[in-house]
Short mmCIF file of C-alpha atoms and ligand atoms in Angstrom, two decimals:
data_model
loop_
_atom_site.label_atom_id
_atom_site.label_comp_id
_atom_site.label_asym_id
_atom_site.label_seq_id
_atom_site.Cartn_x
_atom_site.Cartn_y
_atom_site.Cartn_z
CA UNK A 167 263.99 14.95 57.14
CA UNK A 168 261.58 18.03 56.91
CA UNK A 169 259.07 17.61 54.91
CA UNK A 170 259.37 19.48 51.53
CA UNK A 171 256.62 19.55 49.13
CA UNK A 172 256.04 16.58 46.91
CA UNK A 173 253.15 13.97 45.14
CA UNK A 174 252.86 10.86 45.94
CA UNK A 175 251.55 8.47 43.38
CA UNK A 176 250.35 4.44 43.70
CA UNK A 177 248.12 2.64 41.81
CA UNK A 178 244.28 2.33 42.64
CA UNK A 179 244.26 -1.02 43.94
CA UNK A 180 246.15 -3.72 45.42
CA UNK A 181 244.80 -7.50 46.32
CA UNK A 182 247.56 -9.20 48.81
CA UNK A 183 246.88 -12.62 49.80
CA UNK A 184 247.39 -16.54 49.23
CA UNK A 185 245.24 -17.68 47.05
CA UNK A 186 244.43 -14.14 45.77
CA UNK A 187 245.02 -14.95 42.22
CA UNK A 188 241.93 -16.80 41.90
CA UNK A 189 240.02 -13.56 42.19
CA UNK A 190 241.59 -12.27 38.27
CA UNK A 191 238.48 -13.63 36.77
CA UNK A 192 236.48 -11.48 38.58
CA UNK A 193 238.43 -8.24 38.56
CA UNK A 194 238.74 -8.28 34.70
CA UNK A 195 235.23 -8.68 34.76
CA UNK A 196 234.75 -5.66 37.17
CA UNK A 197 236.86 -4.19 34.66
CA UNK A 198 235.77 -4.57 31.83
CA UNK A 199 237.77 -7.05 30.22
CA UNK A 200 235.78 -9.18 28.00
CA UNK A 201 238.90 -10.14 25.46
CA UNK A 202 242.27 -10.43 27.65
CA UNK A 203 245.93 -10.66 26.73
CA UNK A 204 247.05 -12.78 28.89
CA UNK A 205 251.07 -11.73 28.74
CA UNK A 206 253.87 -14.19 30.27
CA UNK A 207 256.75 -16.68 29.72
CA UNK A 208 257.78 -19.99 29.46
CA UNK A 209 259.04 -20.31 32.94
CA UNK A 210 256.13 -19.33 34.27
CA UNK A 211 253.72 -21.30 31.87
CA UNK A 212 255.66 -24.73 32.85
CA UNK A 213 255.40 -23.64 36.41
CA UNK A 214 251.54 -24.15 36.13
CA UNK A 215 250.48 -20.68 36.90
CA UNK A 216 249.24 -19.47 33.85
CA UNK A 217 246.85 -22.20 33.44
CA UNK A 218 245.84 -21.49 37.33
CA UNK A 219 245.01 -17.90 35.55
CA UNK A 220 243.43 -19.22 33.12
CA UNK A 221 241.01 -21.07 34.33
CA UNK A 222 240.19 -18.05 36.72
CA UNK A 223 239.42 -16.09 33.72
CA UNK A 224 237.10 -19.23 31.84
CA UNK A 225 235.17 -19.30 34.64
CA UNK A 226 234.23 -15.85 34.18
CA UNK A 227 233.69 -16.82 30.44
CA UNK A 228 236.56 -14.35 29.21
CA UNK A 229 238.05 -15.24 26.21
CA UNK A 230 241.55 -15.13 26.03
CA UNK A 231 245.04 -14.29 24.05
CA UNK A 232 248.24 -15.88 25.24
CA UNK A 233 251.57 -14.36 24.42
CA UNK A 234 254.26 -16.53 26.41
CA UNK A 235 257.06 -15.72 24.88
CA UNK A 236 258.58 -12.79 27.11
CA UNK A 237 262.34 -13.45 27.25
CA UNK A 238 264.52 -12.31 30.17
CA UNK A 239 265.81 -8.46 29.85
CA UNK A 240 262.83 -7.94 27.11
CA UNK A 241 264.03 -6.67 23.47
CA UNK A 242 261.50 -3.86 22.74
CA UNK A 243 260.26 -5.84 19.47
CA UNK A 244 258.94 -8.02 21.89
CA UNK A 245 256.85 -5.10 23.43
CA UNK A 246 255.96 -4.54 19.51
CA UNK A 247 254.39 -8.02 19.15
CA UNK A 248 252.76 -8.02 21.91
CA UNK A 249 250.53 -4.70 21.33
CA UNK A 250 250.19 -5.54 18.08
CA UNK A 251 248.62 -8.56 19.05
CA UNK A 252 246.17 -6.95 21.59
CA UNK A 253 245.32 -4.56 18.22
CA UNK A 254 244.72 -7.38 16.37
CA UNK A 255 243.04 -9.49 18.66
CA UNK A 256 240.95 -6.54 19.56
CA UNK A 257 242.18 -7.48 23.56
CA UNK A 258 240.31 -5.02 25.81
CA UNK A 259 242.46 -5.70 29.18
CA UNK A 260 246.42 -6.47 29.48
CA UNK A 261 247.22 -9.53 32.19
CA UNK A 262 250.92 -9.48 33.14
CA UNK A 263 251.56 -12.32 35.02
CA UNK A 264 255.65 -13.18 35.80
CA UNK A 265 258.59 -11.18 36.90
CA UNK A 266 259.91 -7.75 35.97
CA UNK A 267 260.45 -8.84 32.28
CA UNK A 268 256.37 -10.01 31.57
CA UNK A 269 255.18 -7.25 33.55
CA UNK A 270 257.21 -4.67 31.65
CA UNK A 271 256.41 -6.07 28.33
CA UNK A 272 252.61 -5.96 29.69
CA UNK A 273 252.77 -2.54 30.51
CA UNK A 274 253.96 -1.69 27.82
CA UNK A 275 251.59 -3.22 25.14
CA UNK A 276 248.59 -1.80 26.61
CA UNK A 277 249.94 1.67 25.74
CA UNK A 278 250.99 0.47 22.02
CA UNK A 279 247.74 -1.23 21.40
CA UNK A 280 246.02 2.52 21.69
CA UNK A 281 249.84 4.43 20.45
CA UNK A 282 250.27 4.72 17.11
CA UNK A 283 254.32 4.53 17.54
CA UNK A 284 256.66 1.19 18.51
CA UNK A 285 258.51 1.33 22.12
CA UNK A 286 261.50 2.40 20.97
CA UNK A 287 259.45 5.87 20.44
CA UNK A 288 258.10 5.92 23.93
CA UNK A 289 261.60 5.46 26.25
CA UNK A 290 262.08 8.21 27.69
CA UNK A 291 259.92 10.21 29.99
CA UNK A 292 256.26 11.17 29.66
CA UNK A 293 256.66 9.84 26.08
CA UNK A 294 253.15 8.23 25.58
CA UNK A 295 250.41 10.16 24.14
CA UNK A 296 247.00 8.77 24.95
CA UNK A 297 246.35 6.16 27.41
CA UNK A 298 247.03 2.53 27.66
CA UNK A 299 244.26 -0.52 27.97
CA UNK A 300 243.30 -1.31 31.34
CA UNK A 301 245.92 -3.89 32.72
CA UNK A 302 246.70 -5.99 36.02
CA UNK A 303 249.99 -6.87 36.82
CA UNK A 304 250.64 -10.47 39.00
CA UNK A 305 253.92 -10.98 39.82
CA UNK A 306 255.53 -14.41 40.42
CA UNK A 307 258.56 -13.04 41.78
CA UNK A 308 259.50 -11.48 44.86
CA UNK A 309 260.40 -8.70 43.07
CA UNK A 310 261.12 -6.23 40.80
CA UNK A 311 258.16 -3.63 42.36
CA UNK A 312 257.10 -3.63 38.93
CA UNK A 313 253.39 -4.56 39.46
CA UNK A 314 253.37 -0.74 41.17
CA UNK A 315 255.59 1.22 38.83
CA UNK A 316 255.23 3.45 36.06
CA UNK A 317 258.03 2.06 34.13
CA UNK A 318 258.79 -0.68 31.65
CA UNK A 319 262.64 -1.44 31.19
CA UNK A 320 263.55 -3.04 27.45
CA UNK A 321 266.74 -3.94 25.86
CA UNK A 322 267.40 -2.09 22.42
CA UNK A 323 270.00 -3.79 19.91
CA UNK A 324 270.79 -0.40 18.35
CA UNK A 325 272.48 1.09 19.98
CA UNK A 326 272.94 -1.48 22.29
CA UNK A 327 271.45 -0.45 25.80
CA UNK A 328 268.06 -0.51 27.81
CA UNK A 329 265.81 2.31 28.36
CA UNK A 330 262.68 2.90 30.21
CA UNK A 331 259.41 3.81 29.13
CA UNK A 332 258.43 5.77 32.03
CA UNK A 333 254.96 7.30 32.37
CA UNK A 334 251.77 7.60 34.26
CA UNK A 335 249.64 5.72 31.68
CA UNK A 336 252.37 2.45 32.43
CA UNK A 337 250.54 2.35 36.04
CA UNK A 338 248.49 -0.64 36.36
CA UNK A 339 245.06 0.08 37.48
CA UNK A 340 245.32 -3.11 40.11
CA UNK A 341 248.14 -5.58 41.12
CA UNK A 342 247.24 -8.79 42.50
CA UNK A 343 250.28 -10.72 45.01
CA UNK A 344 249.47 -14.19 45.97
CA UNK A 345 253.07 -15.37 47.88
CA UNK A 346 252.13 -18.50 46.39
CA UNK A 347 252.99 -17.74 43.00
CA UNK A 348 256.25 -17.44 43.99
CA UNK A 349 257.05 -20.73 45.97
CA UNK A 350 258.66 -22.27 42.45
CA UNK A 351 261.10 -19.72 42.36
CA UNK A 352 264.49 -21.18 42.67
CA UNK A 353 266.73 -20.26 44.53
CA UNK A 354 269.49 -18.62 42.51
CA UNK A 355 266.48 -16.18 41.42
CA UNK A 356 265.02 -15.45 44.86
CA UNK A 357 268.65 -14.47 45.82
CA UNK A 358 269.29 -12.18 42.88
CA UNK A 359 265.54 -10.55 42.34
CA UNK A 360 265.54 -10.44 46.64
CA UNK A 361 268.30 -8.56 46.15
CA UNK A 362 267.06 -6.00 43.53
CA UNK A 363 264.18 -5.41 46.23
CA UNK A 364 266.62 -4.53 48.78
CA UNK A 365 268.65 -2.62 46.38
CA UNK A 366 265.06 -0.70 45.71
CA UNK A 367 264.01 0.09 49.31
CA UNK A 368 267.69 1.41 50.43
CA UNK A 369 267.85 3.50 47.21
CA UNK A 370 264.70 4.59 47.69
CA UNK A 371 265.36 5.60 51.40
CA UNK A 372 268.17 7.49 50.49
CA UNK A 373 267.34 9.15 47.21
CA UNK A 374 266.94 12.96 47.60
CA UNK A 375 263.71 12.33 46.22
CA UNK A 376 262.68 11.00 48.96
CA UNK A 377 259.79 11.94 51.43
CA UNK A 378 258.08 10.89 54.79
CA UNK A 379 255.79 8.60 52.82
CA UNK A 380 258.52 6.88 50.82
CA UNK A 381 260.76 6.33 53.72
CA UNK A 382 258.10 4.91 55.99
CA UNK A 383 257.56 2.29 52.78
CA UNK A 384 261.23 1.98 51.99
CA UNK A 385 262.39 1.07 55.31
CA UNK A 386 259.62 -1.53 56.25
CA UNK A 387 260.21 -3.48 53.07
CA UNK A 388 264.59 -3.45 53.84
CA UNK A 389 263.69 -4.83 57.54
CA UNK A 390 261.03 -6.77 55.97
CA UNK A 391 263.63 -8.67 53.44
CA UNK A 392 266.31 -8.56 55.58
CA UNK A 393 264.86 -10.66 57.64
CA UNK A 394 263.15 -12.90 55.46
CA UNK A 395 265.43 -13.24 51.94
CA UNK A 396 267.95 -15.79 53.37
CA UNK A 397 264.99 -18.19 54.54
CA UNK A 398 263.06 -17.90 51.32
CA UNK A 399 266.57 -19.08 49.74
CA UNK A 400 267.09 -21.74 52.40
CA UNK A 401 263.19 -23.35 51.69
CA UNK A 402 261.66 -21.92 49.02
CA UNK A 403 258.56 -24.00 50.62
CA UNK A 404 258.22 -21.80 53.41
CA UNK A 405 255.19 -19.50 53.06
CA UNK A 406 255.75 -16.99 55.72
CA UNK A 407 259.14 -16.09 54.12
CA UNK A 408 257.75 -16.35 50.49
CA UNK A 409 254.76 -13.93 51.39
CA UNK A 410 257.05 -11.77 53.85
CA UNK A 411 259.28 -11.35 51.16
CA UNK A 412 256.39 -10.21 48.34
CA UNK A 413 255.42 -7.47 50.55
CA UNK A 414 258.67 -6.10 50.80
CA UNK A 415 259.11 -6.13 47.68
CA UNK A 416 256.05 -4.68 46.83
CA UNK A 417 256.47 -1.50 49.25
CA UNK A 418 260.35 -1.00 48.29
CA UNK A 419 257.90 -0.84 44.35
CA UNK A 420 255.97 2.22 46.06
CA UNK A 421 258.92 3.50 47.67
CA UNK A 422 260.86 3.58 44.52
CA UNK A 423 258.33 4.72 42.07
CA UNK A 424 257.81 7.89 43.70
CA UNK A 425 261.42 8.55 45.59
CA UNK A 426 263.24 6.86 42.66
CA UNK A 427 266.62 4.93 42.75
CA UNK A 428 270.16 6.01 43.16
CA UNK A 429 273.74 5.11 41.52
CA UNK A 430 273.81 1.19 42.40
CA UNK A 431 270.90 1.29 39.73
CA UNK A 432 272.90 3.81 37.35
CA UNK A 433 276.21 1.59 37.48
CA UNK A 434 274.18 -1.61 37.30
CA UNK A 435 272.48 -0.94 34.16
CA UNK A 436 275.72 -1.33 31.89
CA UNK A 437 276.23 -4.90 33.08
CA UNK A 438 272.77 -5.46 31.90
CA UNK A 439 272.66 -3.61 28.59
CA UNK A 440 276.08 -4.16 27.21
CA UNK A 441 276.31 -7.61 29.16
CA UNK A 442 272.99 -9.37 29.52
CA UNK A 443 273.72 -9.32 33.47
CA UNK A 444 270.49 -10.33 34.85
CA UNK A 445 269.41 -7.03 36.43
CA UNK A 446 268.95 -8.39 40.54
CA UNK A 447 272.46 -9.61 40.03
CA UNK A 448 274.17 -6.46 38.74
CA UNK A 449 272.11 -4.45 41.62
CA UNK A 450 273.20 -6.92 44.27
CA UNK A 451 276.59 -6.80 43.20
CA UNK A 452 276.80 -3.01 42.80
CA UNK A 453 274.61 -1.81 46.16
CA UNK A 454 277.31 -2.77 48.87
CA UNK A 455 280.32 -0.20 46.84
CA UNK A 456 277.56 2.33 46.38
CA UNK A 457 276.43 2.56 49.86
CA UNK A 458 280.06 2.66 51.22
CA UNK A 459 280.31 5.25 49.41
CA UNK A 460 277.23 7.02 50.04
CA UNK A 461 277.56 6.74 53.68
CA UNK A 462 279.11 9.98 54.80
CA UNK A 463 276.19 12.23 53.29
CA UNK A 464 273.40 10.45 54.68
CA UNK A 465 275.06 8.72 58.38
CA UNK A 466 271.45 9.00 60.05
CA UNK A 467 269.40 7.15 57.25
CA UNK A 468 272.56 4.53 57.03
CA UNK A 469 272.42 3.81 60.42
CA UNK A 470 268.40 3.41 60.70
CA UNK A 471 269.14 1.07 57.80
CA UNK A 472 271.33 -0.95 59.65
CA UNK A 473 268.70 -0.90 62.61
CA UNK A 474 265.97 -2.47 60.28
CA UNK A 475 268.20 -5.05 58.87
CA UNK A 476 268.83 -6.28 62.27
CA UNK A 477 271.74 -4.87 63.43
CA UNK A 478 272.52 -4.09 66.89
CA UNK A 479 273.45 -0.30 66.92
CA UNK A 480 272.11 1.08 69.82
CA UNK A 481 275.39 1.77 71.38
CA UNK A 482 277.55 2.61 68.78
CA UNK A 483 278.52 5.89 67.51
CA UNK A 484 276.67 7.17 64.56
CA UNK A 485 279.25 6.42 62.12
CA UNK A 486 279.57 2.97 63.08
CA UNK A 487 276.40 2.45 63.44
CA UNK A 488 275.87 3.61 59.87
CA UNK A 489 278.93 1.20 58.35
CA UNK A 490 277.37 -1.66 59.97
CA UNK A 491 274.27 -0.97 57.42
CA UNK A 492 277.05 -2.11 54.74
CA UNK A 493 278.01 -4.72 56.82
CA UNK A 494 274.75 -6.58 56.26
CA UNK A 495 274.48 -6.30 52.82
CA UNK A 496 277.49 -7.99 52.92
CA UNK A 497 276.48 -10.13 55.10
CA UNK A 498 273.47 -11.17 53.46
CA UNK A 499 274.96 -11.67 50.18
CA UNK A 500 277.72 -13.98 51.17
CA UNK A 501 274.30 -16.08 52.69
CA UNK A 502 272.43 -16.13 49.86
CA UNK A 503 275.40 -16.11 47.01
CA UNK A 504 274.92 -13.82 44.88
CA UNK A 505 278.08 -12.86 42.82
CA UNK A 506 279.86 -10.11 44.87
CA UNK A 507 282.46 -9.48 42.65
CA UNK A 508 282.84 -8.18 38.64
CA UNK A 509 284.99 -10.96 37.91
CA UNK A 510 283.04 -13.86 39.37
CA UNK A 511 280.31 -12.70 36.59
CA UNK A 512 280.74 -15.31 33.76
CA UNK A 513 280.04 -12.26 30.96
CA UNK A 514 283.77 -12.03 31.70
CA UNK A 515 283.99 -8.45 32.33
CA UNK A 516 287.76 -6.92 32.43
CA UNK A 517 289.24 -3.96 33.68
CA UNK A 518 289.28 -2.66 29.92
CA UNK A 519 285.75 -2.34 29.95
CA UNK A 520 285.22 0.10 32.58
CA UNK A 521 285.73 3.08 30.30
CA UNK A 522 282.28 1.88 28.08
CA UNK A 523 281.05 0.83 31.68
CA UNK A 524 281.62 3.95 32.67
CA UNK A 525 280.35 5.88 30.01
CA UNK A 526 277.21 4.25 29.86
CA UNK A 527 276.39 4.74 33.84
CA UNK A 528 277.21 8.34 33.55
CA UNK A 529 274.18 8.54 31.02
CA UNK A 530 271.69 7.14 33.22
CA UNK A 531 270.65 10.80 34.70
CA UNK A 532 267.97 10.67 36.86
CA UNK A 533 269.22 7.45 39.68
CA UNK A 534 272.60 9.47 39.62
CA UNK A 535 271.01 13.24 40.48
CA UNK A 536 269.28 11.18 43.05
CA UNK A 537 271.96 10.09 44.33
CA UNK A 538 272.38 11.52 48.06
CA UNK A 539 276.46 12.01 46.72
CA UNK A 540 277.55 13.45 43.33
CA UNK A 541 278.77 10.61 41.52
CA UNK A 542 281.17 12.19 38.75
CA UNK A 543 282.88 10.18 36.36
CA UNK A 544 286.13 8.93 38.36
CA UNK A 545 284.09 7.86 41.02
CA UNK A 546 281.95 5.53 39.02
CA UNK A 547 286.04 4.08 37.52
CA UNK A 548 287.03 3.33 41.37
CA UNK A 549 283.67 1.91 42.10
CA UNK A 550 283.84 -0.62 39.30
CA UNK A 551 287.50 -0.97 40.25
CA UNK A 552 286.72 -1.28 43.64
CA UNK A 553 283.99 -3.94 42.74
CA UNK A 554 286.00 -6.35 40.26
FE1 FE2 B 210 265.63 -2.63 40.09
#
């Protein structure tokens, strides 16, 4: 692709490495942080790795604020409470420690301990007014990207849906990764959020947002997970795949919060909000029908896809060497088992549906201009018919 003109944004600092989370003491020292809200949930608080954060921050004599009670595909109250604790608490640093969900909620209540307004206010884009607290992001999942992103996802009742907060102040000003935060995962979530990474890096790669920078990131992390998602499944135990699998997943985050995602994202995101479809299972399901159909505007990219995911290609025509791209999703999938059809979901989702389903993709703008083919409304009907 030539390249066109475009920015590039990441955030100013990124510790990688086992053991790495030891060093949060320190850094919210270096920081600043003298009062911290420490932001996670239960899952990861039984898990033992909030009290291994903990103690990393005592030892620095930081006091600190716990608010554990992030729940999967976040309401935006919870966002609420939680920077209206940091207000009250007079918190001077934001800790997200967990998957997507804490991290988001994190994110976002540094911004509403200095906003005036509640989330709901702030989805949208460049929404926020002033500047957030300083925060660090450590994810325990391999992963939603969202330790690198400008974005915070929450769930609104009314009207039912989810909706991004999306701006500059959400980047966290460092991320720590230790791959052994994530060696509790089990394995139906390393599937599912693995996949959500891989949906991230392909979308990424083949966004029309995308530049040279993007792609270079996008395509390591998909050979990257490819290659690693099935053995972190297997034995969650082995490191190599654990910490193989946490970079991907952070560069698909870099790849995607500057090229963006495309429709798997868009058609996804109705399973979640009018569903409760965790959101790594709705992309997994959704990225094989997306790319199939995809594949004709974008052969090249498809094919060097299929090339990173292992695929042997060299010989093949260029349209076959793109399809086989699909073929490993596929592939992968049926390895790992992740739901691969609408009607395996146990939301039990009928064909009725689609026209809300449908309705509700069509409004999520941006991952659908993206998109490297217009998407119009009867496409995204024989997608989802396609995919029950
Ligand atoms: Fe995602």
């Amino acid at each position: 692709m030539a390249n066109k003109s475009f920015s590039f944004k990441i955030i100013p600092e990124i510790i990688f490495g086992r053991g790495a989370v030891e060093k949060v003491g320190q850094e919210s020292r270096k920081r600043g942080g003298s009062k911290i809200l420490l932001i996670s949930d239960e899952g990861v608080a039984k898990a033992g790795l909030l009290e291994k954060v903990r103690q990393s921050l005592f030892k620095e004599k930081l006091e600190v604020i716990v608010f554990d009670k992030v729940e999967p595909e976040p309401w935006v109250e919870t966002a609420d409470e939680a920077g209206k604790m940091a207000r009250q608490e007079n918190c001077n640093l934001v800790i997200g420690l967990g998957g997507g969900s804490a991290m988001d909620v994190a994110k976002a209540a540094s911004v509403l301990a200095t906003n005036e307004g509640k989330a709901s206010d702030y989805q949208g884009l460049d929404k926020v007014p002033e500047p957030g607290l300083p925060k660090i992001m450590i994810p325990t999942t391999a992963g939603t990207g969202s330790e690198v992103t400008f974005t915070a996802v929450l769930s609104n009742k009314e009207p039912k849906g989810k909706g991004g907060i999306n701006s500059p102040y959400l980047f966290p000003e460092l991320a720590i990764l230790d791959p052994l935060l994530t060696l509790s995962m089990p394995p139906p979530v390393t599937a599912s959020i693995g996949m959500d990474a891989l949906t991230h890096a392909i979308e990424a790669y083949t966004s029309l947002q995308a530049s040279t920078i993007s792609d270079a990131l996008a395509l390591k992390a998909t050979e990257l997970i490819a290659h690693n998602l099935s053995q972190a499944v297997a034995d969650g135990q082995n490191a190599d795949a654990r910490e193989n699998m946490l970079m991907g997943s952070l560069l698909a985050g870099m790849a995607l919060a500057n090229a963006g995602v495309t429709a798997a994202h868009a058609l996804a995101y109705p399973l979640g909000g009018l569903y409760r479809i965790g959101h790594g299972v709705a992309n997994g399901l959704m990225l094989p029908y997306i790319m199939e159909f995809n594949l004709e505007s974008s052969l090249k990219k498809f094919a060097k896809i299929a090339e990173a995911m292992g695929e042997e290609t060299r010989d093949l025509p260029l349209k076959e060497a793109a399809k086989r791209s699909v073929i490993a999703v596929n592939k992968l999938s049926r390895e790992i088992k992740v739901p691969r059809r609408l009607r395996e979901l146990k939301a039990g989702i009928a064909e009725s549906n689609f026209p809300e389903m449908v309705t509700s993709a069509m409004k999520v703008t941006r991952p659908l201009e993206n998109n490297p083919r217009k998407l119009a409304e009867e496409d995204a009907m024989a997608i989802y018919k396609l995919a029950f």
